[in-house]
Short mmCIF file of C-alpha atoms and ligand atoms in Angstrom, two decimals:
data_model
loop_
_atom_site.label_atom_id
_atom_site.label_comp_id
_atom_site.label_asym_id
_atom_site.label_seq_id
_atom_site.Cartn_x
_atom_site.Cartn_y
_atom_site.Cartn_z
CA UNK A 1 11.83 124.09 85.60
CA UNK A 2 10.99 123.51 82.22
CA UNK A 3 12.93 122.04 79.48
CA UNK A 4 15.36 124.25 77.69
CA UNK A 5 17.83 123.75 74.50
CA UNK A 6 20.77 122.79 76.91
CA UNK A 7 18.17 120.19 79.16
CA UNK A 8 19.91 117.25 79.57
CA UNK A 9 18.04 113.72 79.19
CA UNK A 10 18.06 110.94 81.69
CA UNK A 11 15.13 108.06 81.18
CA UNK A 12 13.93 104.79 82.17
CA UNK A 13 13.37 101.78 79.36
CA UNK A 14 11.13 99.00 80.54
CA UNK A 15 7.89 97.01 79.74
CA UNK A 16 5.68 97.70 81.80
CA UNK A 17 7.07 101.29 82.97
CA UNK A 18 4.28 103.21 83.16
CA UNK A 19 3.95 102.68 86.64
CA UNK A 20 7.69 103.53 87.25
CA UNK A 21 8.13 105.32 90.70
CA UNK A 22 11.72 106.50 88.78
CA UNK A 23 10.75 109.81 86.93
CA UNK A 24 9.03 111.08 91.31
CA UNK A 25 12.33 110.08 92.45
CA UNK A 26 14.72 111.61 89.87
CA UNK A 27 12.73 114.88 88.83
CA UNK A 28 12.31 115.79 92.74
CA UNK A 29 16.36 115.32 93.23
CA UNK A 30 16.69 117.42 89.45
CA UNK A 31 14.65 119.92 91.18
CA UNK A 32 15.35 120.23 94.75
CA UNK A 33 19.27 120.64 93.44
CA UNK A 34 18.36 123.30 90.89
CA UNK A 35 19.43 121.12 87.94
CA UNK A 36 18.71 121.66 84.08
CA UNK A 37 18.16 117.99 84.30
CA UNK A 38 14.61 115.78 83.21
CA UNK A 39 13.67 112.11 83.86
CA UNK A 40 10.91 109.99 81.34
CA UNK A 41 10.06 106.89 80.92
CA UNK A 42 10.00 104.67 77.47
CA UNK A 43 8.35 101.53 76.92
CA UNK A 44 10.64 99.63 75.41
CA UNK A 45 9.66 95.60 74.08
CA UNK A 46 11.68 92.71 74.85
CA UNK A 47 14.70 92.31 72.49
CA UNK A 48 14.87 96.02 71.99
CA UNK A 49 17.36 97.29 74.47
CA UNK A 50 19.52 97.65 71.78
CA UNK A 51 17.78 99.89 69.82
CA UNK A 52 17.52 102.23 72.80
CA UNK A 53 21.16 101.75 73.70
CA UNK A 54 21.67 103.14 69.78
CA UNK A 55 19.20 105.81 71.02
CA UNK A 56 21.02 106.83 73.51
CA UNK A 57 24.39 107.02 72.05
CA UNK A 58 22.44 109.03 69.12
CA UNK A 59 20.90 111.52 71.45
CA UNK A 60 23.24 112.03 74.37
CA UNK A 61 21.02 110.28 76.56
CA UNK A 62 23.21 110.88 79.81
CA UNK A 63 21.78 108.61 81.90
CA UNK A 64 19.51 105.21 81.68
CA UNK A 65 17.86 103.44 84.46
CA UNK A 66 16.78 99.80 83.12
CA UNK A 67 13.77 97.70 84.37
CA UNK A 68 12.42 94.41 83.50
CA UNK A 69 12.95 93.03 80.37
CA UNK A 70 16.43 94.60 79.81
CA UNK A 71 18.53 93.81 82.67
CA UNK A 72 20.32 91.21 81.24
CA UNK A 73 19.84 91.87 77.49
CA UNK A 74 21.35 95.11 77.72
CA UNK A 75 24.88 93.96 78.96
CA UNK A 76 25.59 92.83 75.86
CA UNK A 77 25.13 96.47 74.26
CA UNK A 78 27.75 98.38 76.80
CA UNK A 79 31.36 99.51 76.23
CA UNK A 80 31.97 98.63 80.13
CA UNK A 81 30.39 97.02 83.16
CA UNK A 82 31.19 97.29 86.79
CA UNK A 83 31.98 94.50 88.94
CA UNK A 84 28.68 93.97 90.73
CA UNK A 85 26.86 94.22 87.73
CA UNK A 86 28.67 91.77 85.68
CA UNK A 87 28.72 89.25 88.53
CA UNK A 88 24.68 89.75 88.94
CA UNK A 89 24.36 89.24 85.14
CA UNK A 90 21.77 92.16 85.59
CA UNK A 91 22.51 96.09 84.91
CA UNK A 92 19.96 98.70 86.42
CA UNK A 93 21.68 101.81 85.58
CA UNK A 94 23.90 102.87 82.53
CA UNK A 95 26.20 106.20 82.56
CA UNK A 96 26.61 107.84 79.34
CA UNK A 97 30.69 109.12 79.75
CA UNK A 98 31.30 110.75 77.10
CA UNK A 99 29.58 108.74 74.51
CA UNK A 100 31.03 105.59 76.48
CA UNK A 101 28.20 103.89 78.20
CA UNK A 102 29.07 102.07 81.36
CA UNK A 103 26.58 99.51 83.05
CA UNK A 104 26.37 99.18 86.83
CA UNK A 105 23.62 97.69 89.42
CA UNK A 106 22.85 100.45 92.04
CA UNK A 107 19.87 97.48 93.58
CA UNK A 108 22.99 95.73 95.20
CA UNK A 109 24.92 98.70 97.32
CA UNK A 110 21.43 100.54 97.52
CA UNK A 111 19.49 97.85 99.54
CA UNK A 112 22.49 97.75 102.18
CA UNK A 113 22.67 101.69 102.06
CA UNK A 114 18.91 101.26 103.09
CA UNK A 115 19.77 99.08 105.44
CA UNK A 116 22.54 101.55 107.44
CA UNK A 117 20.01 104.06 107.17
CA UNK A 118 16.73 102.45 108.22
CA UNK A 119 18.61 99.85 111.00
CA UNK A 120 21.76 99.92 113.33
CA UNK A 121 22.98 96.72 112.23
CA UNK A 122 26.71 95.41 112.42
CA UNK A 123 26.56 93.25 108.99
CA UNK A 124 30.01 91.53 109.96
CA UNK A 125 28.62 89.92 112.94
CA UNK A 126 25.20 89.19 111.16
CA UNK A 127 23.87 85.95 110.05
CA UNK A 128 21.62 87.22 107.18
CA UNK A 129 18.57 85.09 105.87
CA UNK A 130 17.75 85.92 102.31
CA UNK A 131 14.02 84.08 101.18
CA UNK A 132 14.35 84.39 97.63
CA UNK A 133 16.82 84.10 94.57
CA UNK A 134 15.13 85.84 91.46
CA UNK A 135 16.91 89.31 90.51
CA UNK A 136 15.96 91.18 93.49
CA UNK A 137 17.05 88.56 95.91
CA UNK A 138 20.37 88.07 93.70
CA UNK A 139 20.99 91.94 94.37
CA UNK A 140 20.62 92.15 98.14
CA UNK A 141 22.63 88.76 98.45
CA UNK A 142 25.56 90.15 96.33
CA UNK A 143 25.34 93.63 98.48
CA UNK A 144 24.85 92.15 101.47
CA UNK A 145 28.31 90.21 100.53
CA UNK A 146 29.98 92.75 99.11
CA UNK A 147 29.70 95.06 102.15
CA UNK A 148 30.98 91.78 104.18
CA UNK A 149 27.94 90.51 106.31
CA UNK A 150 29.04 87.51 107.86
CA UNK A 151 26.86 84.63 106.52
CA UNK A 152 24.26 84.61 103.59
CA UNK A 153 21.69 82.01 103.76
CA UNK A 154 19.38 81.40 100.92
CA UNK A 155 16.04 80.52 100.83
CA UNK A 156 13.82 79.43 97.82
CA UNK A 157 11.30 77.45 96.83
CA UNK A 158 13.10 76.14 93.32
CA UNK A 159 16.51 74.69 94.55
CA UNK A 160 18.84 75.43 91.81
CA UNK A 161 18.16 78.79 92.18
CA UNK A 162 18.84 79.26 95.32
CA UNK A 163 22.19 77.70 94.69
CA UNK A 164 23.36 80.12 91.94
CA UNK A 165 21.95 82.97 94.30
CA UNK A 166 24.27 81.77 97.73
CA UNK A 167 26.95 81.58 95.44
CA UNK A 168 26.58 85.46 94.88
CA UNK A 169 28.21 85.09 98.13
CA UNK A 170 31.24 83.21 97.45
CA UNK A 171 32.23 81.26 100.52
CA UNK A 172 29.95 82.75 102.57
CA UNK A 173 26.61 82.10 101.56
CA UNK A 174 24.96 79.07 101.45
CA UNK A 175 21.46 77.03 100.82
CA UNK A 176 19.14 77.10 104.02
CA UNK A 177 15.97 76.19 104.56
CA UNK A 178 12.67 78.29 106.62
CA UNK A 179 13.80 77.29 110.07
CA UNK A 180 17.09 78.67 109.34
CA UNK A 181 15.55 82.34 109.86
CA UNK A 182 15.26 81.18 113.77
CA UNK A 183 18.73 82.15 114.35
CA UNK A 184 19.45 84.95 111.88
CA UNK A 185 20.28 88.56 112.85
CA UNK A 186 18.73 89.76 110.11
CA UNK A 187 15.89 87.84 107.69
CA UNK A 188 14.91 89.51 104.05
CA UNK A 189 11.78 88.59 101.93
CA UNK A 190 13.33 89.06 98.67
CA UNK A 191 10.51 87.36 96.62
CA UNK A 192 7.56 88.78 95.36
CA UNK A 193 5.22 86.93 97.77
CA UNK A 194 2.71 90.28 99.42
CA UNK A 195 2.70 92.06 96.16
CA UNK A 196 0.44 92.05 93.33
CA UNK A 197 -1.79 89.62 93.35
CA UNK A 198 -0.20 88.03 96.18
CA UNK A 199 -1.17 90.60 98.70
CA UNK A 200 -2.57 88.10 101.32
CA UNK A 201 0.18 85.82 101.36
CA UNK A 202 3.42 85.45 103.35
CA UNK A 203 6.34 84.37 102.17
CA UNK A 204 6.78 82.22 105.08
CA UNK A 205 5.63 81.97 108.90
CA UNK A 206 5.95 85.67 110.81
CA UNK A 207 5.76 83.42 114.11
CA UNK A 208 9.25 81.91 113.50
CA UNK A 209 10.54 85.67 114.17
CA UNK A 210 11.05 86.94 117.75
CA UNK A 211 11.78 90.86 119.26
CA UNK A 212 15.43 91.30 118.97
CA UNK A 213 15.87 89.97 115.34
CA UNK A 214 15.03 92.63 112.57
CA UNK A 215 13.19 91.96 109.22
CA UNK A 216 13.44 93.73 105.23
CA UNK A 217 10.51 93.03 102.99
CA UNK A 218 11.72 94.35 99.76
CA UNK A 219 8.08 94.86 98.97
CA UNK A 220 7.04 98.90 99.20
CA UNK A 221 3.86 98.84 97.16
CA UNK A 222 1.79 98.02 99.56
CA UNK A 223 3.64 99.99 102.33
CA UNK A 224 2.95 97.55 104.39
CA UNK A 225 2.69 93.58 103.39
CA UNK A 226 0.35 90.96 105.34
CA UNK A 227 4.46 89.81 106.88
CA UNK A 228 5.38 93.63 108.14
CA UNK A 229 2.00 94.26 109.76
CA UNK A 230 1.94 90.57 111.84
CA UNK A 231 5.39 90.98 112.48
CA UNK A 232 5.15 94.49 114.05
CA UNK A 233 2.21 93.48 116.23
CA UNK A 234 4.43 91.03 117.23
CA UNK A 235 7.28 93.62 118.57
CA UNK A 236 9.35 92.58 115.88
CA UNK A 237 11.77 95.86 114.32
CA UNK A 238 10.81 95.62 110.25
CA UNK A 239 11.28 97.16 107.35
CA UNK A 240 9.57 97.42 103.69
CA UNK A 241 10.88 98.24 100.67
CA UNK A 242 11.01 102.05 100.12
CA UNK A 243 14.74 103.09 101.37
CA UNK A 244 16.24 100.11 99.06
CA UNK A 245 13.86 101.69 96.32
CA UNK A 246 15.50 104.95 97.03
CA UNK A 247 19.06 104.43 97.25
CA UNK A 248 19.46 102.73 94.56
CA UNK A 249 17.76 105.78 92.63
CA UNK A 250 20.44 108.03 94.52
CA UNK A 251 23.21 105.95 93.55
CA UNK A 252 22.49 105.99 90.24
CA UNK A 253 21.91 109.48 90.47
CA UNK A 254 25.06 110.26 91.42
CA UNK A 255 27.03 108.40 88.93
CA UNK A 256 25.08 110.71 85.93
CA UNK A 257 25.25 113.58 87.72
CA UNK A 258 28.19 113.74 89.75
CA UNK A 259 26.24 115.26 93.19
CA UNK A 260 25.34 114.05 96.06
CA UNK A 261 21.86 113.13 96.01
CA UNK A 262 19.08 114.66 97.71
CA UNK A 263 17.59 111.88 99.48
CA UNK A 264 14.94 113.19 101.70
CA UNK A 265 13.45 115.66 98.86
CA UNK A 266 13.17 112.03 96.90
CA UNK A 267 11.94 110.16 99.65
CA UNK A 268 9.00 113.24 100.10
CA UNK A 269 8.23 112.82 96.87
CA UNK A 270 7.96 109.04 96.52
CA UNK A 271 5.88 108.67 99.48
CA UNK A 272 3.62 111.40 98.37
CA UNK A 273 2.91 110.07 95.23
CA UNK A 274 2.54 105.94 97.39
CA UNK A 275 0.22 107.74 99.76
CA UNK A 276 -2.19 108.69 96.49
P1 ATR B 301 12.43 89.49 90.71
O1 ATR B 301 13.34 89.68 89.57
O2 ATR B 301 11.49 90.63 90.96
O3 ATR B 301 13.16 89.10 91.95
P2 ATR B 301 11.72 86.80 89.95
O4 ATR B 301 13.05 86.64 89.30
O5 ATR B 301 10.50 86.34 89.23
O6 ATR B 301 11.43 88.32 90.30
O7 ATR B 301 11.80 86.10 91.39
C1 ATR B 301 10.71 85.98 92.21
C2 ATR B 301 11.12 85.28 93.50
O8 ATR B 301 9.95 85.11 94.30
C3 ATR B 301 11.70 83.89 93.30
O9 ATR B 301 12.59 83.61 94.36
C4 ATR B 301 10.45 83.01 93.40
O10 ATR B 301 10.73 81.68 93.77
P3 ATR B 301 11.16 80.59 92.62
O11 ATR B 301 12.60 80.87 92.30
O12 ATR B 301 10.98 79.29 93.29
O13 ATR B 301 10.22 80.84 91.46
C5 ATR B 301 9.74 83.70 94.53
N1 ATR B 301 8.29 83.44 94.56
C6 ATR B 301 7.34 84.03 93.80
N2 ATR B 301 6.12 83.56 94.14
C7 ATR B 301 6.32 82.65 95.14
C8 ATR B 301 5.46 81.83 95.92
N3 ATR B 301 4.14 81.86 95.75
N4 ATR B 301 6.02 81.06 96.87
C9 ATR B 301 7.36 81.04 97.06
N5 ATR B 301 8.23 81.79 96.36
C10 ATR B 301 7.72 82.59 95.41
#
């Protein structure tokens, strides 16, 4: 459908963006729904999110998804923040009501939507590892807690971090260490160890996983990191990135647009455009 005089305007603002998988995901749900709706991205500097927050209130943006550098920065612009996102000290998503514009993370409830839909887990009887505590990791830990998984362990390299993540999970999380993924239900790579130039590394030993535990490696570019593909010839159930990737895109869909998202017309597109 092409743009008309009543289009409306959703974007993304990061640097770098141009590599966003955002405007597949959005345009194909605009689309497959039928709506007078487009997605683009702008490449926006550090210390300008709030020049594109004016922008937005100026042009009836109605909805912003927000990337790296802004996450943080751009709290400070917003008439409102939800819970999760204010906890996380990171906003992914901002809904224009009205000329009101209302920060919320989508990463944190889309990486355990993800998880319902890729696994059968029962996250109150799960002993979750997370490996990681950047913003990624702070996300799933905060989800994973917020939809009431029993324990949260945290593993990172740099200490202190790893203690501000667990924390995420108020009395239940805490600061493990590698062998505590031994006896977890459920063990996450949440850092960016298998992507970029870090393709040929794991973020820790795929031996210390057995058949019967499962495994998320928030990495989906490549499909498949050097951890999924020695931990599947290993029996072992695991998952990569791509369903945390979409649900938080169909969350955040939903709160500018008020529908239910059309996840598997976004999921066809985003794995069209992966498989390129
Ligand atoms: P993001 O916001 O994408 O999560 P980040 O905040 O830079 O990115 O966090 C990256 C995560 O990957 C961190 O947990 C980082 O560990 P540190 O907190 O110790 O820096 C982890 N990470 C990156 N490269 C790593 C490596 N080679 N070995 C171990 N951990 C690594």
């Amino acid at each position: 459908m092409s743009p008309t005089g009543s289009t409306r305007l959703a974007a993304v603002i990061g640097d770098p963006v141009r590599h966003s998988l955002s405007p597949v995901l959005h345009n194909a749900a605009f689309e497959a729904l039928g709506l007078d709706w487009t997605y683009v991205a702008f490449e926006v500097a550090a210390g300008r999110s709030g020049d594109a927050l004016a922008a937005v209130r100026a042009l009836g943006i109605a909805g912003l998804s927000v990337t790296m550098p802004h996450k943080a920065a751009i709290l400070d612009g917003l008439d409102d923040v939800s819970p999760v996102a204010d906890a996380l000290g990171a906003v992914n998503c901002v809904t224009n009501q009205r000329g009101r514009l209302v920060g919320d993370n989508t990463d944190a409830p889309g990486f355990v939507t993800g998880l319902a839909h890729d696994t059968s887990l029962d996250l109150a009887a799960s002993r979750v590892v997370v490996v990681g505590a950047g913003g990624a990791a702070r996300a799933v830990i905060r989800g994973l807690a917020d939809a009431g998984a029993r324990e949260v362990i945290v593993v990172n390299r740099t200490g202190d971090r790893a203690r501000a993540a667990a924390a995420l999970a108020d009395d239940r999380g805490r600061v493990g260490d590698i062998t505590d993924v031994k006896a977890a239900d459920l063990v996450v790579n949440a850092t960016s160890v298998g992507m970029g130039d870090q393709t040929r590394a794991v973020p820790f030993d795929p031996a210390l996983i057995a058949p019967g535990q499962v495994v998320v490696d928030i990495v989906y570019e490549p499909q498949e990191t050097r951890l999924l593909a020695e931990l599947r010839a290993n029996g072992v159930e695991a998952y990569n990135g791509l369903s945390m990737l979409l649900f938080q895109a169909a969350r955040a869909f939903e709160l500018w647009t008020g529908e239910t998202a059309p996840v598997s017309a976004m999921s066809t597109a985003v794995r069209s455009v992966l498989a390129r």
